[in-house]
Coordinates of C-alpha atoms in Angstrom, one line a residue:
M1 CA 0.0 0.0 0.0
E2 CA 3.0 2.2 0.2
G3 CA 2.5 5.4 -1.9
Q4 CA -1.2 4.6 -2.3
E5 CA -4.1 6.1 -0.4
L6 CA -5.8 3.8 2.0
P7 CA -9.3 2.7 1.1
Y8 CA -12.1 4.8 2.8
V9 CA -14.2 2.7 5.1
L10 CA -17.4 3.9 6.8
I11 CA -17.8 3.1 10.5
D12 CA -20.4 4.3 13.0
C13 CA -18.1 5.7 15.6
V14 CA -15.1 4.8 17.8
G15 CA -15.8 3.6 21.4
G16 CA -19.0 4.1 23.3
K17 CA -21.8 1.5 23.5
H18 CA -21.8 0.5 19.8
G19 CA -18.6 1.9 18.4
V20 CA -15.5 0.1 17.0
Y21 CA -13.4 -1.0 20.0
E22 CA -10.7 1.6 20.7
D23 CA -8.0 -1.1 20.8
H24 CA -9.0 -2.3 17.3
V25 CA -8.4 1.1 15.8
E26 CA -4.7 0.9 15.4
F27 CA -4.9 -2.3 13.4
L28 CA -7.8 -1.0 11.2
E29 CA -6.0 2.3 10.5
K30 CA -3.0 0.3 9.1
H31 CA -5.4 -0.9 6.3
F32 CA -8.2 1.7 6.0
H33 CA -9.0 5.3 6.2
L34 CA -11.8 5.2 8.8
I35 CA -14.6 7.6 8.4
T36 CA -17.2 7.9 11.2
M37 CA -20.9 8.6 10.4
K38 CA -20.5 12.0 12.0
E39 CA -17.6 12.9 9.7
Y40 CA -19.5 11.5 6.7
L41 CA -22.6 13.5 7.3
E42 CA -20.6 16.7 7.8
N43 CA -18.6 16.2 4.6
K44 CA -21.0 14.1 2.4
K45 CA -20.2 15.8 -0.8
L46 CA -16.5 15.2 -0.4
L47 CA -16.7 11.7 1.0
S48 CA -19.6 10.0 -0.7
K49 CA -17.6 8.8 -3.8
K50 CA -14.5 7.8 -1.7
I51 CA -16.2 5.4 0.6
R52 CA -15.9 1.8 -0.7
A53 CA -16.8 -0.3 2.3
I54 CA -18.9 -0.3 5.4
Y55 CA -17.6 -1.8 8.6
M56 CA -20.7 -2.8 10.5
W57 CA -20.0 -3.4 14.2
Y58 CA -22.9 -4.1 16.6
H59 CA -25.4 -3.5 13.8
K60 CA -24.1 0.0 13.2
P61 CA -24.1 2.1 11.1
V62 CA -27.7 1.4 10.0
I63 CA -27.9 0.7 6.3
N64 CA -30.9 2.0 4.4
E65 CA -31.7 3.0 0.9
E66 CA -30.8 6.6 1.6
L67 CA -27.3 5.6 2.7
L68 CA -26.8 3.2 -0.2
Q69 CA -27.9 5.8 -2.8
S70 CA -25.3 8.2 -1.4
L71 CA -22.4 5.8 -1.7
P72 CA -22.0 5.1 -5.5
N73 CA -18.7 3.3 -5.1
L74 CA -19.6 1.0 -2.2
K75 CA -18.4 -2.6 -2.8
I76 CA -19.0 -4.4 0.5
V77 CA -20.7 -4.4 3.8
A78 CA -18.7 -6.4 6.3
V79 CA -20.8 -7.5 9.3
S80 CA -19.6 -8.6 12.7
G81 CA -21.0 -11.9 14.0
V82 CA -23.2 -14.5 12.4
G83 CA -26.7 -13.1 12.2
I84 CA -27.7 -11.0 9.3
D85 CA -31.4 -10.7 10.1
H86 CA -30.9 -7.0 10.8
L87 CA -30.0 -6.4 7.1
D88 CA -32.2 -5.9 4.1
L89 CA -30.1 -8.2 1.9
N90 CA -32.3 -7.8 -1.2
L91 CA -31.9 -4.0 -0.9
I92 CA -28.1 -4.2 -0.5
F93 CA -27.7 -6.7 -3.3
S94 CA -29.8 -4.6 -5.6
Y95 CA -27.0 -2.0 -5.4
G96 CA -24.4 -4.6 -6.5
V97 CA -22.9 -4.6 -3.0
K98 CA -21.5 -7.7 -1.4
V99 CA -22.1 -8.7 2.2
S100 CA -19.8 -10.8 4.5
N101 CA -20.1 -11.9 8.1
T102 CA -17.9 -13.8 10.6
P103 CA -19.6 -17.1 11.3
F104 CA -16.6 -19.2 12.2
A105 CA -14.9 -16.7 14.5
V106 CA -17.8 -16.9 17.0
S107 CA -18.5 -20.6 17.0
T108 CA -16.1 -21.8 19.7
D109 CA -17.0 -19.2 22.3
T110 CA -20.7 -19.4 21.6
A111 CA -20.6 -23.1 22.1
D112 CA -18.7 -22.7 25.4
F113 CA -21.3 -20.2 26.5
A114 CA -24.2 -22.5 25.6
M115 CA -22.7 -25.1 28.0
A116 CA -22.3 -22.4 30.6
L117 CA -26.0 -21.5 30.3
M118 CA -27.0 -25.1 30.6
L119 CA -24.9 -25.7 33.7
A120 CA -25.9 -22.4 35.3
S121 CA -29.5 -23.1 34.8
S122 CA -29.5 -26.8 35.7
R123 CA -27.6 -26.2 38.9
R124 CA -29.5 -22.9 39.7
L125 CA -26.2 -21.0 39.9
V126 CA -27.8 -17.5 40.0
E127 CA -30.2 -18.5 42.7
G128 CA -27.4 -20.2 44.6
Y129 CA -25.2 -17.1 44.4
Q130 CA -28.1 -15.0 45.7
I131 CA -28.6 -17.3 48.7
A132 CA -24.8 -17.3 49.4
V133 CA -24.5 -13.5 49.5
S134 CA -27.8 -12.5 50.9
P135 CA -27.6 -10.7 54.3
D136 CA -30.7 -12.6 55.4
T137 CA -29.1 -16.1 54.9
Q138 CA -28.5 -17.9 58.2
Y139 CA -28.0 -21.4 56.8
F140 CA -27.8 -23.2 53.4
P141 CA -31.0 -25.3 52.8
A142 CA -30.2 -29.0 52.4
D143 CA -33.2 -29.5 50.2
W144 CA -32.1 -26.9 47.6
L145 CA -31.5 -29.1 44.6
G146 CA -30.7 -28.7 40.9
A147 CA -30.9 -31.1 37.9
E148 CA -28.3 -33.4 36.5
V149 CA -26.5 -32.5 33.2
S150 CA -24.3 -35.6 32.9
G151 CA -26.3 -38.4 31.3
A152 CA -29.2 -36.1 30.4
T153 CA -30.6 -35.8 26.9
L154 CA -29.8 -32.7 24.9
G155 CA -31.8 -31.7 21.9
I156 CA -30.0 -29.4 19.5
V157 CA -32.3 -27.5 17.1
G158 CA -29.9 -26.3 14.4
M159 CA -26.8 -28.5 14.0
G160 CA -24.6 -25.9 12.2
T161 CA -21.1 -25.0 13.2
I162 CA -22.1 -23.8 16.7
G163 CA -24.6 -26.6 17.3
Y164 CA -22.0 -29.2 16.4
K165 CA -19.5 -27.7 18.7
V166 CA -22.0 -27.8 21.5
A167 CA -22.5 -31.5 20.8
Q168 CA -18.8 -32.1 21.0
R169 CA -18.8 -30.5 24.5
A170 CA -22.0 -32.3 25.6
R171 CA -20.4 -35.6 24.6
A172 CA -17.8 -35.1 27.3
F173 CA -20.7 -34.8 29.8
E174 CA -21.9 -38.2 28.6
M175 CA -25.2 -36.7 27.4
M176 CA -27.5 -38.3 24.9
I177 CA -27.6 -36.0 21.9
L178 CA -30.6 -35.5 19.6
Y179 CA -30.6 -33.0 16.8
H180 CA -33.0 -31.5 14.3
N181 CA -31.6 -29.8 11.2
R182 CA -32.7 -28.9 7.7
N183 CA -30.2 -31.4 6.5
Q184 CA -29.0 -34.5 8.2
R185 CA -25.2 -34.7 8.9
N186 CA -23.3 -37.6 7.5
K187 CA -22.9 -40.8 9.6
E188 CA -19.2 -40.0 10.4
Q189 CA -20.1 -36.7 11.9
E190 CA -23.1 -38.1 13.9
S191 CA -20.9 -41.0 15.2
A192 CA -18.2 -38.6 16.3
V193 CA -20.5 -37.0 18.9
G194 CA -23.1 -39.8 19.3
A195 CA -25.9 -37.7 17.8
V196 CA -29.2 -39.1 16.6
Y197 CA -31.1 -37.2 13.9
C198 CA -34.8 -36.3 14.5
K199 CA -36.4 -35.5 11.2
K200 CA -39.4 -34.0 13.1
I201 CA -38.7 -31.4 15.7
D202 CA -41.6 -32.8 17.7
D203 CA -39.7 -36.0 18.4
L204 CA -36.7 -34.0 19.8
L205 CA -38.9 -31.8 22.0
Q206 CA -40.7 -34.7 23.6
Q207 CA -37.5 -36.5 24.5
S208 CA -35.1 -33.8 25.5
D209 CA -34.2 -32.6 29.0
F210 CA -32.5 -29.6 27.5
V211 CA -33.5 -28.0 24.2
L212 CA -30.9 -25.8 22.7
L213 CA -31.8 -23.3 19.9
S214 CA -29.0 -22.6 17.5
V215 CA -30.7 -21.6 14.3
T216 CA -30.5 -18.6 12.0
L217 CA -33.5 -16.3 12.2
T218 CA -35.4 -16.6 9.0
P219 CA -39.2 -16.4 8.1
Q220 CA -39.2 -20.2 8.7
T221 CA -37.7 -20.0 12.1
H222 CA -39.6 -16.9 13.3
K223 CA -41.4 -18.1 16.5
L224 CA -40.3 -21.6 15.8
I225 CA -40.9 -22.4 19.4
G226 CA -44.4 -21.4 20.5
K227 CA -47.2 -22.6 22.7
R228 CA -47.6 -25.9 20.9
E229 CA -43.9 -26.7 20.9
L230 CA -43.4 -25.8 24.6
E231 CA -46.3 -28.1 25.5
L232 CA -44.5 -30.9 23.8
M233 CA -41.5 -30.5 26.0
K234 CA -41.1 -32.3 29.3
P235 CA -42.3 -30.4 32.4
T236 CA -38.8 -31.0 33.7
A237 CA -37.1 -29.6 30.6
T238 CA -35.1 -26.4 30.1
L239 CA -35.1 -24.2 27.0
I240 CA -31.8 -22.6 26.1
N241 CA -31.7 -19.9 23.3
I242 CA -28.4 -18.7 21.8
S243 CA -29.8 -17.8 18.4
R244 CA -32.2 -14.9 18.2
G245 CA -35.0 -13.8 20.5
L246 CA -37.6 -13.9 17.8
V247 CA -37.1 -17.7 17.3
V248 CA -39.2 -18.0 20.5
D249 CA -42.7 -16.7 21.1
Q250 CA -41.8 -14.9 24.3
D251 CA -45.4 -14.5 25.5
A252 CA -45.9 -18.2 25.2
L253 CA -42.6 -18.8 27.0
V254 CA -43.6 -16.7 29.9
E255 CA -46.9 -18.5 30.2
A256 CA -45.1 -21.9 30.1
L257 CA -42.6 -20.9 32.7
Q258 CA -45.3 -19.5 35.0
N259 CA -47.5 -22.5 34.7
G260 CA -44.9 -25.3 35.0
V261 CA -45.3 -26.4 31.4
I262 CA -41.4 -26.4 31.3
K263 CA -39.1 -26.1 34.2
A264 CA -36.7 -23.3 33.2
A265 CA -35.2 -21.2 30.5
A266 CA -31.7 -19.8 29.9
L267 CA -31.6 -17.0 27.3
D268 CA -28.7 -15.1 25.9
V269 CA -31.0 -13.5 23.3
T270 CA -34.4 -11.8 23.7
H271 CA -36.6 -9.5 21.7
P272 CA -36.0 -6.6 22.1
E273 CA -32.6 -6.3 23.6
P274 CA -32.5 -5.3 26.3
L275 CA -36.0 -6.3 27.5
P276 CA -38.2 -3.6 29.1
R277 CA -37.3 -3.4 32.7
D278 CA -40.8 -4.6 33.8
H279 CA -40.8 -7.6 31.4
P280 CA -42.0 -10.7 33.2
L281 CA -39.1 -12.8 32.0
L282 CA -36.8 -10.6 34.2
K283 CA -38.9 -11.4 37.3
L284 CA -39.1 -15.2 37.1
R285 CA -36.7 -17.2 39.3
N286 CA -36.6 -20.1 36.8
V287 CA -35.1 -17.9 34.1
I288 CA -31.5 -16.8 33.4
V289 CA -31.1 -13.9 31.0
T290 CA -27.7 -12.7 29.8
P291 CA -26.9 -9.7 27.5
H292 CA -26.2 -11.4 24.2
I293 CA -22.6 -12.3 25.1
G294 CA -22.1 -15.7 23.5
S295 CA -19.1 -14.5 21.5
A296 CA -17.9 -11.8 23.9
T297 CA -14.3 -12.6 24.6
K298 CA -11.4 -10.4 23.7
K299 CA -9.8 -13.0 21.4
T300 CA -12.9 -13.7 19.4
R301 CA -13.8 -10.1 18.9
R302 CA -10.2 -9.5 17.7
V303 CA -10.6 -12.4 15.2
M304 CA -13.9 -11.0 14.1
M305 CA -12.3 -7.7 13.3
E306 CA -9.5 -9.4 11.4
N307 CA -11.9 -11.5 9.4
M308 CA -13.9 -8.4 8.5
T309 CA -10.7 -6.6 7.4
E310 CA -9.8 -9.6 5.2
S311 CA -13.2 -9.6 3.6
I312 CA -13.1 -5.9 2.8
Q313 CA -9.6 -6.2 1.3
A314 CA -10.7 -9.1 -0.9
A315 CA -13.8 -7.3 -2.1
L316 CA -11.9 -4.2 -3.0
A317 CA -9.2 -6.2 -4.8
G318 CA -11.9 -8.1 -6.9
L319 CA -11.0 -11.4 -5.2
P320 CA -13.3 -14.0 -3.7
V321 CA -14.7 -12.7 -0.4
P322 CA -14.1 -14.9 2.7
N323 CA -17.4 -15.6 4.4
E324 CA -19.5 -13.9 1.7
V325 CA -23.2 -14.1 2.4
S326 CA -25.0 -15.5 -0.7
R327 CA -28.2 -14.4 -2.1

């Protein structure tokens, strides 16, 4: 790049709640000329033709038709994470712009976190902590019991990269593993984790002690788990969601948890995020809610940033884009 101007890349901002991490900036500025949305809006006439890529971190900047129309030389939108349900792909593609994400960067940490949610929920970790630190606690109740994970049946809905890595971890806990997927994995992959394919999701729901949701949000998976599906689950079962909040009918989930239709839920994702502070899910003792942190480790976020950089560089050089999102 010596002697050449660095490519102009649009970001939302640096730092703050949704901005590019400050400790990522030095790396990014070795490859790109970063332009914040504030700078762009203040100098739109000068910058509109220079910007060739959008670096979307935490769903920011928001991409709409007005923005796309104003960037005639835009080549790619690089997105952090796996999910792309926040994007209007048809709109972006209609402008001849490519899209990439970072699916493989997040898989290991998200699988680890799924196991953490399962263990925390089954052993009532949050409730236990509250008892241990409460100023009112005078003794630990002997009848305060959790549920076993080892030897239990785990049903994985969505056996993609993350779902499969969860199965690998669950295998070490000697769990029985069922899975439901659009496509059945090959026999070698199934055998490696001892997984049994359920063509019908109903069969998985009826047999599982823990049901893990690890699917992409699409029109087909919107409210995939509703009242009917929850009633198919065991009354002793726990629902774990690491995909997207809209995969679950939250009103039906609240009702199921309140009425003992299922035992518990552990949710890293909700809709909206965060939930309103008076939402009933936040008041139930048999629910754990975390702030969408499945991939939130320093190493993984660094790898995501590097993957996005590689995708932008490839697109601008006219090369195949790593992790390109297809139509």
